[in-house]
mmCIF file of N, CA and C in Angstrom:
data_model
loop_
_atom_site.group_PDB
_atom_site.id
_atom_site.type_symbol
_atom_site.label_atom_id
_atom_site.label_comp_id
_atom_site.label_asym_id
_atom_site.label_seq_id
_atom_site.Cartn_x
_atom_site.Cartn_y
_atom_site.Cartn_z
ATOM 1 N N MET F 1 152.214 110.659 65.361
ATOM 2 C CA MET F 1 153.518 110.256 66.012
ATOM 3 C C MET F 1 153.226 109.145 64.509
ATOM 4 N N ARG F 2 154.429 109.158 63.773
ATOM 5 C CA ARG F 2 154.747 107.478 63.234
ATOM 6 C C ARG F 2 155.083 106.914 63.455
ATOM 7 N N ILE F 3 155.268 105.741 63.596
ATOM 8 C CA ILE F 3 156.444 104.387 63.264
ATOM 9 C C ILE F 3 156.804 103.964 62.681
ATOM 10 N N LEU F 4 157.710 103.564 61.814
ATOM 11 C CA LEU F 4 157.840 102.290 60.744
ATOM 12 C C LEU F 4 158.338 101.597 61.921
ATOM 13 N N ILE F 5 157.717 100.159 61.249
ATOM 14 C CA ILE F 5 158.389 99.158 61.665
ATOM 15 C C ILE F 5 159.510 97.882 60.279
ATOM 16 N N GLN F 6 160.290 98.118 60.720
ATOM 17 C CA GLN F 6 160.686 96.489 59.770
ATOM 18 C C GLN F 6 161.603 95.706 61.206
ATOM 19 N N ARG F 7 160.520 94.470 60.456
ATOM 20 C CA ARG F 7 160.870 93.235 61.014
ATOM 21 C C ARG F 7 162.868 92.571 60.177
ATOM 22 N N VAL F 8 163.476 92.272 61.454
ATOM 23 C CA VAL F 8 164.619 92.451 61.351
ATOM 24 C C VAL F 8 164.980 91.081 62.216
ATOM 25 N N ARG F 9 166.184 90.508 61.144
ATOM 26 C CA ARG F 9 166.885 88.992 61.861
ATOM 27 C C ARG F 9 167.782 89.684 63.139
ATOM 28 N N ARG F 10 167.775 90.937 62.359
ATOM 29 C CA ARG F 10 169.757 91.322 63.852
ATOM 30 C C ARG F 10 168.922 93.363 63.067
ATOM 31 N N ALA F 11 169.471 94.462 63.890
ATOM 32 C CA ALA F 11 170.016 96.051 63.718
ATOM 33 C C ALA F 11 170.905 96.053 65.462
ATOM 34 N N SER F 12 171.123 97.698 64.319
ATOM 35 C CA SER F 12 172.018 98.050 65.056
ATOM 36 C C SER F 12 171.466 99.569 65.081
ATOM 37 N N VAL F 13 172.940 100.064 65.878
ATOM 38 C CA VAL F 13 173.053 101.226 65.414
ATOM 39 C C VAL F 13 174.767 102.169 66.538
ATOM 40 N N SER F 14 174.896 102.726 65.603
ATOM 41 C CA SER F 14 176.351 103.120 65.706
ATOM 42 C C SER F 14 176.842 104.444 65.866
ATOM 43 N N ILE F 15 177.282 104.759 66.898
ATOM 44 C CA ILE F 15 177.351 106.712 66.672
ATOM 45 C C ILE F 15 179.329 106.851 66.596
ATOM 46 N N GLY F 16 178.969 107.515 64.689
ATOM 47 C CA GLY F 16 180.965 108.710 64.987
ATOM 48 C C GLY F 16 181.963 106.451 65.193
ATOM 49 N N GLY F 17 181.156 104.598 64.887
ATOM 50 C CA GLY F 17 181.889 104.131 64.788
ATOM 51 C C GLY F 17 181.807 103.395 65.514
ATOM 52 N N THR F 18 182.024 103.461 66.721
ATOM 53 C CA THR F 18 180.560 102.812 67.917
ATOM 54 C C THR F 18 179.504 102.616 68.531
ATOM 55 N N LEU F 19 180.150 101.111 68.638
ATOM 56 C CA LEU F 19 178.324 100.670 68.375
ATOM 57 C C LEU F 19 177.740 100.557 69.714
ATOM 58 N N LYS F 20 176.168 101.354 69.864
ATOM 59 C CA LYS F 20 175.496 102.662 70.555
ATOM 60 C C LYS F 20 174.363 100.543 71.093
ATOM 61 N N SER F 21 172.988 100.005 70.243
ATOM 62 C CA SER F 21 173.159 99.399 70.186
ATOM 63 C C SER F 21 172.741 98.128 69.598
ATOM 64 N N ALA F 22 172.247 96.919 69.535
ATOM 65 C CA ALA F 22 172.657 95.653 69.156
ATOM 66 C C ALA F 22 170.827 95.132 68.757
ATOM 67 N N ILE F 23 170.298 94.348 68.328
ATOM 68 C CA ILE F 23 169.027 92.787 68.257
ATOM 69 C C ILE F 23 169.188 92.412 67.253
ATOM 70 N N GLY F 24 169.283 91.845 68.139
ATOM 71 C CA GLY F 24 168.663 90.298 67.346
ATOM 72 C C GLY F 24 167.176 90.449 66.560
ATOM 73 N N PRO F 25 166.806 88.746 66.499
ATOM 74 C CA PRO F 25 164.895 88.431 65.746
ATOM 75 C C PRO F 25 163.952 89.742 66.282
ATOM 76 N N GLY F 26 163.569 90.245 66.084
ATOM 77 C CA GLY F 26 162.219 91.854 66.388
ATOM 78 C C GLY F 26 161.863 92.734 65.081
ATOM 79 N N LEU F 27 162.022 93.844 66.158
ATOM 80 C CA LEU F 27 161.112 95.142 65.900
ATOM 81 C C LEU F 27 163.003 96.491 65.987
ATOM 82 N N LEU F 28 162.953 96.581 64.724
ATOM 83 C CA LEU F 28 163.575 98.075 64.797
ATOM 84 C C LEU F 28 162.575 99.290 64.178
ATOM 85 N N VAL F 29 162.627 100.084 64.760
ATOM 86 C CA VAL F 29 161.255 100.992 65.148
ATOM 87 C C VAL F 29 161.607 102.190 65.022
ATOM 88 N N PHE F 30 161.102 102.806 63.451
ATOM 89 C CA PHE F 30 161.774 105.111 63.171
ATOM 90 C C PHE F 30 160.186 105.118 63.816
ATOM 91 N N VAL F 31 160.727 106.234 64.717
ATOM 92 C CA VAL F 31 159.704 106.743 65.529
ATOM 93 C C VAL F 31 160.324 108.899 65.385
ATOM 94 N N GLY F 32 159.205 109.136 64.160
ATOM 95 C CA GLY F 32 158.768 110.244 64.739
ATOM 96 C C GLY F 32 157.480 111.273 64.923
ATOM 97 N N ILE F 33 158.047 112.361 66.037
ATOM 98 C CA ILE F 33 157.092 113.560 66.293
ATOM 99 C C ILE F 33 156.672 114.187 66.334
ATOM 100 N N GLU F 34 154.960 114.474 66.050
ATOM 101 C CA GLU F 34 154.952 116.175 66.193
ATOM 102 C C GLU F 34 154.473 116.513 67.502
ATOM 103 N N ALA F 35 154.841 118.276 67.627
ATOM 104 C CA ALA F 35 153.583 118.794 68.015
ATOM 105 C C ALA F 35 152.892 118.714 69.038
ATOM 106 N N GLU F 36 151.480 118.029 67.987
ATOM 107 C CA GLU F 36 150.239 117.594 68.196
ATOM 108 C C GLU F 36 150.322 116.608 69.519
ATOM 109 N N ASP F 37 151.578 115.840 69.607
ATOM 110 C CA ASP F 37 151.379 114.211 70.177
ATOM 111 C C ASP F 37 151.942 114.367 71.111
ATOM 112 N N GLY F 38 150.843 113.069 72.167
ATOM 113 C CA GLY F 38 151.504 113.035 73.369
ATOM 114 C C GLY F 38 150.761 111.692 73.857
ATOM 115 N N GLU F 39 150.532 111.761 75.018
ATOM 116 C CA GLU F 39 150.530 110.781 75.677
ATOM 117 C C GLU F 39 149.422 108.854 75.450
ATOM 118 N N GLU F 40 148.133 109.907 74.442
ATOM 119 C CA GLU F 40 147.834 108.931 74.170
ATOM 120 C C GLU F 40 148.579 108.451 72.212
ATOM 121 N N ASP F 41 148.832 109.145 72.064
ATOM 122 C CA ASP F 41 149.762 108.007 71.384
ATOM 123 C C ASP F 41 150.889 107.742 70.806
ATOM 124 N N ILE F 42 151.276 108.166 72.295
ATOM 125 C CA ILE F 42 152.673 107.049 73.009
ATOM 126 C C ILE F 42 151.683 104.948 73.386
ATOM 127 N N GLU F 43 150.556 105.836 74.695
ATOM 128 C CA GLU F 43 149.578 104.727 74.754
ATOM 129 C C GLU F 43 149.740 103.326 73.643
ATOM 130 N N TRP F 44 148.930 104.000 72.356
ATOM 131 C CA TRP F 44 147.799 103.507 71.787
ATOM 132 C C TRP F 44 149.008 102.385 70.960
ATOM 133 N N LEU F 45 150.219 103.885 70.188
ATOM 134 C CA LEU F 45 151.225 103.054 69.566
ATOM 135 C C LEU F 45 151.848 101.944 69.909
ATOM 136 N N ALA F 46 152.484 102.128 70.976
ATOM 137 C CA ALA F 46 153.610 100.832 71.811
ATOM 138 C C ALA F 46 152.255 100.445 72.393
ATOM 139 N N GLY F 47 151.143 100.164 71.964
ATOM 140 C CA GLY F 47 151.018 98.808 72.897
ATOM 141 C C GLY F 47 150.014 98.213 70.936
ATOM 142 N N LYS F 48 150.182 99.356 70.189
ATOM 143 C CA LYS F 48 149.777 98.612 68.480
ATOM 144 C C LYS F 48 150.824 97.488 67.882
ATOM 145 N N LEU F 49 151.402 98.388 68.033
ATOM 146 C CA LEU F 49 153.381 97.590 68.050
ATOM 147 C C LEU F 49 154.207 96.456 68.776
ATOM 148 N N THR F 50 153.586 96.889 69.917
ATOM 149 C CA THR F 50 153.822 95.163 70.550
ATOM 150 C C THR F 50 153.334 93.719 70.483
ATOM 151 N N ARG F 51 151.483 94.577 70.059
ATOM 152 C CA ARG F 51 150.838 93.468 70.073
ATOM 153 C C ARG F 51 150.692 92.898 67.867
ATOM 154 N N LEU F 52 151.238 93.546 66.822
ATOM 155 C CA LEU F 52 151.257 93.464 65.643
ATOM 156 C C LEU F 52 151.339 92.248 65.569
ATOM 157 N N ARG F 53 151.000 91.196 64.587
ATOM 158 C CA ARG F 53 150.911 89.934 64.876
ATOM 159 C C ARG F 53 151.913 89.413 63.255
ATOM 160 N N ILE F 54 152.673 89.507 63.790
ATOM 161 C CA ILE F 54 153.913 90.204 62.349
ATOM 162 C C ILE F 54 154.945 88.389 62.116
ATOM 163 N N PHE F 55 154.250 88.180 62.730
ATOM 164 C CA PHE F 55 156.188 87.190 62.865
ATOM 165 C C PHE F 55 154.925 85.466 62.705
ATOM 166 N N ASP F 56 155.996 84.760 61.442
ATOM 167 C CA ASP F 56 155.842 84.000 61.179
ATOM 168 C C ASP F 56 154.979 82.328 62.726
ATOM 169 N N ASP F 57 153.520 81.617 62.726
ATOM 170 C CA ASP F 57 153.248 80.386 63.555
ATOM 171 C C ASP F 57 154.165 78.976 63.222
ATOM 172 N N GLU F 58 153.952 78.435 63.649
ATOM 173 C CA GLU F 58 154.161 76.668 63.447
ATOM 174 C C GLU F 58 153.857 76.338 61.820
ATOM 175 N N ASN F 59 152.656 76.875 60.721
ATOM 176 C CA ASN F 59 152.745 77.159 60.145
ATOM 177 C C ASN F 59 152.807 78.434 58.533
ATOM 178 N N GLY F 60 153.860 78.373 59.096
ATOM 179 C CA GLY F 60 154.487 79.689 58.744
ATOM 180 C C GLY F 60 153.528 80.981 58.177
ATOM 181 N N VAL F 61 152.903 80.802 58.656
ATOM 182 C CA VAL F 61 151.624 82.229 59.151
ATOM 183 C C VAL F 61 151.593 83.668 60.100
ATOM 184 N N MET F 62 152.196 84.558 58.576
ATOM 185 C CA MET F 62 152.513 86.068 60.423
ATOM 186 C C MET F 62 151.432 86.183 60.932
ATOM 187 N N ASN F 63 151.302 85.323 62.317
ATOM 188 C CA ASN F 63 149.855 85.119 63.435
ATOM 189 C C ASN F 63 150.192 85.622 64.899
ATOM 190 N N LEU F 64 151.749 85.828 64.657
ATOM 191 C CA LEU F 64 152.245 85.966 65.937
ATOM 192 C C LEU F 64 152.828 86.639 66.178
ATOM 193 N N ASP F 65 153.017 87.778 67.360
ATOM 194 C CA ASP F 65 153.081 89.519 67.560
ATOM 195 C C ASP F 65 154.971 89.661 68.403
ATOM 196 N N VAL F 66 155.503 89.950 68.875
ATOM 197 C CA VAL F 66 156.450 90.253 69.168
ATOM 198 C C VAL F 66 157.027 89.346 70.479
ATOM 199 N N ARG F 67 156.352 89.492 71.048
ATOM 200 C CA ARG F 67 156.781 89.565 72.326
ATOM 201 C C ARG F 67 156.019 87.838 72.056
ATOM 202 N N GLN F 68 156.106 87.435 71.823
ATOM 203 C CA GLN F 68 154.932 86.138 71.334
ATOM 204 C C GLN F 68 155.780 84.817 70.819
ATOM 205 N N VAL F 69 157.496 85.766 70.180
ATOM 206 C CA VAL F 69 158.307 85.155 69.372
ATOM 207 C C VAL F 69 159.564 85.420 70.272
ATOM 208 N N GLY F 70 159.959 85.962 71.672
ATOM 209 C CA GLY F 70 160.464 86.742 72.217
ATOM 210 C C GLY F 70 161.547 87.611 71.648
ATOM 211 N N GLY F 71 161.418 87.980 70.243
ATOM 212 C CA GLY F 71 161.662 89.152 69.538
ATOM 213 C C GLY F 71 162.194 90.512 70.531
ATOM 214 N N GLU F 72 163.328 91.259 70.203
ATOM 215 C CA GLU F 72 163.956 91.945 70.542
ATOM 216 C C GLU F 72 163.273 94.124 69.669
ATOM 217 N N ILE F 73 162.876 95.076 70.698
ATOM 218 C CA ILE F 73 162.757 95.644 69.935
ATOM 219 C C ILE F 73 163.831 96.944 70.195
ATOM 220 N N LEU F 74 164.567 97.658 68.990
ATOM 221 C CA LEU F 74 165.460 98.716 68.987
ATOM 222 C C LEU F 74 164.445 100.795 68.052
ATOM 223 N N VAL F 75 164.460 101.074 69.164
ATOM 224 C CA VAL F 75 163.475 102.261 69.226
ATOM 225 C C VAL F 75 164.641 102.795 68.154
ATOM 226 N N VAL F 76 163.972 104.363 67.260
ATOM 227 C CA VAL F 76 164.939 105.320 66.416
ATOM 228 C C VAL F 76 164.906 106.597 66.541
ATOM 229 N N SER F 77 164.237 107.758 67.292
ATOM 230 C CA SER F 77 164.784 108.882 66.848
ATOM 231 C C SER F 77 164.152 109.442 65.020
ATOM 232 N N GLN F 78 163.522 109.599 64.933
ATOM 233 C CA GLN F 78 164.361 110.026 63.346
ATOM 234 C C GLN F 78 162.122 110.791 62.863
ATOM 235 N N PHE F 79 163.032 112.522 62.679
ATOM 236 C CA PHE F 79 162.206 113.332 62.551
ATOM 237 C C PHE F 79 162.310 113.106 61.359
ATOM 238 N N THR F 80 162.630 113.119 60.298
ATOM 239 C CA THR F 80 162.653 112.667 58.703
ATOM 240 C C THR F 80 161.283 112.652 58.235
ATOM 241 N N LEU F 81 160.616 111.136 58.671
ATOM 242 C CA LEU F 81 158.971 110.734 59.016
ATOM 243 C C LEU F 81 158.604 112.078 58.860
ATOM 244 N N HIS F 82 158.193 112.679 59.348
ATOM 245 C CA HIS F 82 157.569 113.947 58.818
ATOM 246 C C HIS F 82 157.787 114.827 57.242
ATOM 247 N N ALA F 83 158.861 114.243 57.107
ATOM 248 C CA ALA F 83 158.717 115.394 55.576
ATOM 249 C C ALA F 83 157.771 115.729 54.901
ATOM 250 N N SER F 84 158.102 116.908 54.464
ATOM 251 C CA SER F 84 157.287 117.022 53.611
ATOM 252 C C SER F 84 158.169 117.675 52.328
ATOM 253 N N THR F 85 156.923 117.242 51.013
ATOM 254 C CA THR F 85 157.992 117.245 49.044
ATOM 255 C C THR F 85 156.593 117.526 48.530
ATOM 256 N N ARG F 86 155.497 117.940 49.593
ATOM 257 C CA ARG F 86 154.892 118.791 48.829
ATOM 258 C C ARG F 86 155.270 120.161 47.572
ATOM 259 N N LYS F 87 156.257 120.699 47.645
ATOM 260 C CA LYS F 87 156.946 121.700 47.216
ATOM 261 C C LYS F 87 158.579 121.303 46.947
ATOM 262 N N GLY F 88 158.411 122.263 45.190
ATOM 263 C CA GLY F 88 159.478 122.018 45.326
ATOM 264 C C GLY F 88 160.357 120.014 45.708
ATOM 265 N N ASN F 89 162.019 120.619 45.497
ATOM 266 C CA ASN F 89 162.649 118.993 45.325
ATOM 267 C C ASN F 89 163.259 119.045 47.188
ATOM 268 N N ARG F 90 163.437 120.135 48.289
ATOM 269 C CA ARG F 90 163.984 119.727 48.887
ATOM 270 C C ARG F 90 163.148 119.688 50.432
ATOM 271 N N PRO F 91 162.641 118.192 50.553
ATOM 272 C CA PRO F 91 161.728 117.747 52.331
ATOM 273 C C PRO F 91 161.509 119.093 53.207
ATOM 274 N N SER F 92 160.708 119.306 52.934
ATOM 275 C CA SER F 92 160.434 120.579 54.529
ATOM 276 C C SER F 92 159.787 119.925 55.634
ATOM 277 N N TYR F 93 160.648 119.861 56.361
ATOM 278 C CA TYR F 93 160.383 119.081 58.113
ATOM 279 C C TYR F 93 159.511 120.020 59.024
ATOM 280 N N ILE F 94 158.469 120.905 58.672
ATOM 281 C CA ILE F 94 158.762 122.146 59.293
ATOM 282 C C ILE F 94 156.661 120.986 60.147
ATOM 283 N N LYS F 95 156.680 119.820 60.206
ATOM 284 C CA LYS F 95 155.610 119.651 60.748
ATOM 285 C C LYS F 95 156.573 118.969 61.801
ATOM 286 N N ALA F 96 157.910 118.224 62.033
ATOM 287 C CA ALA F 96 158.357 117.527 63.165
ATOM 288 C C ALA F 96 158.872 118.406 63.905
ATOM 289 N N ALA F 97 158.193 117.810 65.239
ATOM 290 C CA ALA F 97 158.522 118.231 67.151
ATOM 291 C C ALA F 97 159.728 119.693 67.108
ATOM 292 N N PRO F 98 160.265 119.796 67.491
ATOM 293 C CA PRO F 98 160.982 120.881 68.194
ATOM 294 C C PRO F 98 161.487 119.574 69.512
ATOM 295 N N GLU F 99 163.548 120.071 69.119
ATOM 296 C CA GLU F 99 163.298 119.089 70.253
ATOM 297 C C GLU F 99 162.630 119.643 71.480
ATOM 298 N N ALA F 100 162.333 120.505 72.093
ATOM 299 C CA ALA F 100 162.241 120.751 72.894
ATOM 300 C C ALA F 100 160.576 119.255 73.467
ATOM 301 N N ILE F 101 160.310 119.066 72.684
ATOM 302 C CA ILE F 101 159.177 118.963 72.599
ATOM 303 C C ILE F 101 159.375 116.796 72.456
ATOM 304 N N SER F 102 160.232 116.658 70.864
ATOM 305 C CA SER F 102 159.775 116.509 71.150
ATOM 306 C C SER F 102 161.290 114.428 71.386
ATOM 307 N N ARG F 103 162.558 115.145 72.475
ATOM 308 C CA ARG F 103 163.036 114.238 73.428
ATOM 309 C C ARG F 103 162.625 114.118 74.342
ATOM 310 N N PRO F 104 161.196 114.396 74.488
ATOM 311 C CA PRO F 104 160.978 114.241 76.151
ATOM 312 C C PRO F 104 159.567 112.270 75.537
ATOM 313 N N LEU F 105 159.060 113.164 74.571
ATOM 314 C CA LEU F 105 158.303 112.029 74.614
ATOM 315 C C LEU F 105 159.140 111.320 73.504
ATOM 316 N N TYR F 106 160.520 111.773 72.935
ATOM 317 C CA TYR F 106 160.106 109.843 72.185
ATOM 318 C C TYR F 106 161.196 109.139 73.989
ATOM 319 N N GLU F 107 161.282 109.432 73.865
ATOM 320 C CA GLU F 107 161.816 108.878 76.177
ATOM 321 C C GLU F 107 160.769 108.676 76.216
ATOM 322 N N ARG F 108 159.742 108.591 76.377
ATOM 323 C CA ARG F 108 158.252 108.216 76.530
ATOM 324 C C ARG F 108 157.785 107.377 75.912
ATOM 325 N N PHE F 109 157.977 107.334 74.486
ATOM 326 C CA PHE F 109 157.761 106.252 73.888
ATOM 327 C C PHE F 109 158.724 105.103 73.773
ATOM 328 N N ALA F 110 159.760 105.101 73.485
ATOM 329 C CA ALA F 110 160.366 103.857 74.439
ATOM 330 C C ALA F 110 160.123 103.063 75.414
ATOM 331 N N ALA F 111 160.231 104.698 76.771
ATOM 332 C CA ALA F 111 159.604 103.612 78.266
ATOM 333 C C ALA F 111 158.751 102.177 77.765
ATOM 334 N N GLY F 112 157.333 103.363 77.839
ATOM 335 C CA GLY F 112 156.002 103.215 76.971
ATOM 336 C C GLY F 112 156.596 101.485 76.186
ATOM 337 N N VAL F 113 156.834 101.431 74.960
ATOM 338 C CA VAL F 113 157.388 99.795 73.992
ATOM 339 C C VAL F 113 157.938 99.269 75.531
ATOM 340 N N GLY F 114 158.684 98.947 76.559
ATOM 341 C CA GLY F 114 159.309 98.449 77.032
ATOM 342 C C GLY F 114 158.411 97.993 77.616
ATOM 343 N N ARG F 115 157.189 99.224 78.446
ATOM 344 C CA ARG F 115 156.621 97.964 79.440
ATOM 345 C C ARG F 115 155.525 97.838 78.633
ATOM 346 N N ALA F 116 155.019 98.422 77.284
ATOM 347 C CA ALA F 116 153.693 96.691 76.652
ATOM 348 C C ALA F 116 154.817 95.820 76.593
ATOM 349 N N LEU F 117 156.656 96.045 76.005
ATOM 350 C CA LEU F 117 156.488 94.807 76.234
ATOM 351 C C LEU F 117 156.521 93.339 76.684
ATOM 352 N N GLY F 118 157.714 94.301 78.305
ATOM 353 C CA GLY F 118 157.501 93.233 79.779
ATOM 354 C C GLY F 118 159.295 93.943 80.254
ATOM 355 N N ARG F 119 159.943 94.452 78.909
ATOM 356 C CA ARG F 119 161.787 94.391 79.354
ATOM 357 C C ARG F 119 161.352 95.558 78.741
ATOM 358 N N GLU F 120 162.603 95.881 78.799
ATOM 359 C CA GLU F 120 163.116 97.094 78.707
ATOM 360 C C GLU F 120 164.286 96.556 77.365
ATOM 361 N N VAL F 121 163.896 97.742 75.836
ATOM 362 C CA VAL F 121 163.708 98.262 74.398
ATOM 363 C C VAL F 121 165.155 98.789 73.753
ATOM 364 N N ALA F 122 166.090 97.917 72.771
ATOM 365 C CA ALA F 122 167.266 99.416 73.362
ATOM 366 C C ALA F 122 166.480 100.774 72.262
ATOM 367 N N THR F 123 167.568 101.224 72.758
ATOM 368 C CA THR F 123 167.618 102.425 71.605
ATOM 369 C C THR F 123 168.441 103.345 70.581
ATOM 370 N N GLY F 124 168.629 103.946 69.533
ATOM 371 C CA GLY F 124 169.749 104.852 69.670
ATOM 372 C C GLY F 124 169.821 106.122 69.869
ATOM 373 N N GLU F 125 169.878 107.118 69.776
ATOM 374 C CA GLU F 125 170.836 108.520 71.032
ATOM 375 C C GLU F 125 170.068 110.098 69.417
ATOM 376 N N PHE F 126 169.419 109.623 70.817
ATOM 377 C CA PHE F 126 167.759 110.851 70.314
ATOM 378 C C PHE F 126 169.440 112.063 69.658
ATOM 379 N N GLY F 127 168.945 112.506 68.303
ATOM 380 C CA GLY F 127 170.133 114.039 67.646
ATOM 381 C C GLY F 127 171.246 113.448 67.439
ATOM 382 N N ALA F 128 171.014 112.891 67.568
ATOM 383 C CA ALA F 128 172.799 112.190 67.109
ATOM 384 C C ALA F 128 172.873 111.427 65.449
ATOM 385 N N ASP F 129 174.065 112.260 64.888
ATOM 386 C CA ASP F 129 174.232 111.130 63.506
ATOM 387 C C ASP F 129 174.374 109.655 62.974
ATOM 388 N N MET F 130 173.483 109.208 63.373
ATOM 389 C CA MET F 130 173.187 107.866 63.191
ATOM 390 C C MET F 130 173.509 106.353 62.014
ATOM 391 N N GLN F 131 174.361 105.619 62.089
ATOM 392 C CA GLN F 131 174.420 105.286 60.856
ATOM 393 C C GLN F 131 173.860 103.128 61.862
ATOM 394 N N VAL F 132 172.699 103.088 61.132
ATOM 395 C CA VAL F 132 171.836 102.031 61.763
ATOM 396 C C VAL F 132 172.238 101.173 60.265
ATOM 397 N N GLU F 133 172.152 100.083 61.520
ATOM 398 C CA GLU F 133 172.478 98.834 59.512
ATOM 399 C C GLU F 133 171.003 98.197 60.461
ATOM 400 N N LEU F 134 170.832 96.788 59.016
ATOM 401 C CA LEU F 134 169.418 96.091 59.822
ATOM 402 C C LEU F 134 169.414 95.041 58.249
ATOM 403 N N VAL F 135 169.142 93.184 59.095
ATOM 404 C CA VAL F 135 168.790 93.172 57.843
ATOM 405 C C VAL F 135 167.372 92.645 58.526
ATOM 406 N N ASN F 136 166.428 93.291 57.289
ATOM 407 C CA ASN F 136 164.957 93.080 57.313
ATOM 408 C C ASN F 136 164.488 91.542 56.432
ATOM 409 N N ASP F 137 163.656 91.378 57.249
ATOM 410 C CA ASP F 137 163.076 89.588 57.118
ATOM 411 C C ASP F 137 162.216 89.058 56.922
ATOM 412 N N GLY F 138 162.154 89.249 55.365
ATOM 413 C CA GLY F 138 160.317 88.920 54.687
ATOM 414 C C GLY F 138 161.126 89.614 52.844
ATOM 415 N N PRO F 139 161.628 90.823 52.738
ATOM 416 C CA PRO F 139 161.055 92.099 54.352
ATOM 417 C C PRO F 139 158.932 92.127 54.589
ATOM 418 N N VAL F 140 159.472 92.480 56.144
ATOM 419 C CA VAL F 140 158.126 93.361 56.199
ATOM 420 C C VAL F 140 158.999 94.949 56.905
ATOM 421 N N THR F 141 158.113 95.414 55.952
ATOM 422 C CA THR F 141 157.525 97.018 56.950
ATOM 423 C C THR F 141 156.614 97.354 56.914
ATOM 424 N N ILE F 142 155.930 97.991 57.858
ATOM 425 C CA ILE F 142 154.977 99.009 57.977
ATOM 426 C C ILE F 142 154.628 99.338 57.995
ATOM 427 N N TRP F 143 154.196 100.258 58.217
ATOM 428 C CA TRP F 143 153.683 102.234 58.005
ATOM 429 C C TRP F 143 152.616 102.749 58.849
ATOM 430 N N ILE F 144 153.264 103.424 61.313
ATOM 431 C CA ILE F 144 151.346 103.353 62.035
ATOM 432 C C ILE F 144 151.593 104.708 61.788
ATOM 433 N N ASP F 145 150.568 105.732 62.094
ATOM 434 C CA ASP F 145 150.409 106.747 62.265
ATOM 435 C C ASP F 145 149.404 107.547 62.800
ATOM 436 N N SER F 146 150.051 107.377 64.279
ATOM 437 C CA SER F 146 148.204 107.982 65.238
ATOM 438 C C SER F 146 147.576 108.239 65.603
ATOM 439 N N ARG F 147 147.085 109.108 64.101
ATOM 440 C CA ARG F 147 146.143 110.054 63.497
ATOM 441 C C ARG F 147 145.645 109.484 62.744
ATOM 442 N N GLN F 148 145.825 108.363 62.025
ATOM 443 C CA GLN F 148 145.015 107.644 60.861
ATOM 444 C C GLN F 148 144.985 106.793 61.721
ATOM 445 N N ARG F 149 145.099 105.821 62.246
ATOM 446 C CA ARG F 149 144.838 104.971 62.962
ATOM 447 C C ARG F 149 144.635 103.778 62.029
ATOM 448 N N GLU F 150 144.943 103.494 61.290
ATOM 449 C CA GLU F 150 144.785 102.120 60.066
ATOM 450 C C GLU F 150 145.923 101.085 60.144
#
């Protein structure tokens, strides 16, 4: 499981011109799922995400996590995080899990993040053609893969 985290001033997801979800200051999290991913990946990433100290403290040092600053989280599914560009110029998505596997894992990941955060998180709509708008704060963008754990 891979997540791409962006610290944001605000972020939103619209589908067909209709607003689905929006957050203020916090984290926009794109999540990509492989067929081998499971509960251990969800729990590890949800905990890592909510404990990641990437918000400024009173001295301007990134030393606080999203819970400590009262930030919100928006979780959006994105199978293209598992794109392979090794051969040719057309990305392959063979590593991305099929919907039957990835949809329930995505939903469990969003719920797991909510449990770790202590409140519900905003989400996109799995499989939809979404328009994501954001104002990246910093900019701060971090990539985490549950297989690499670095």
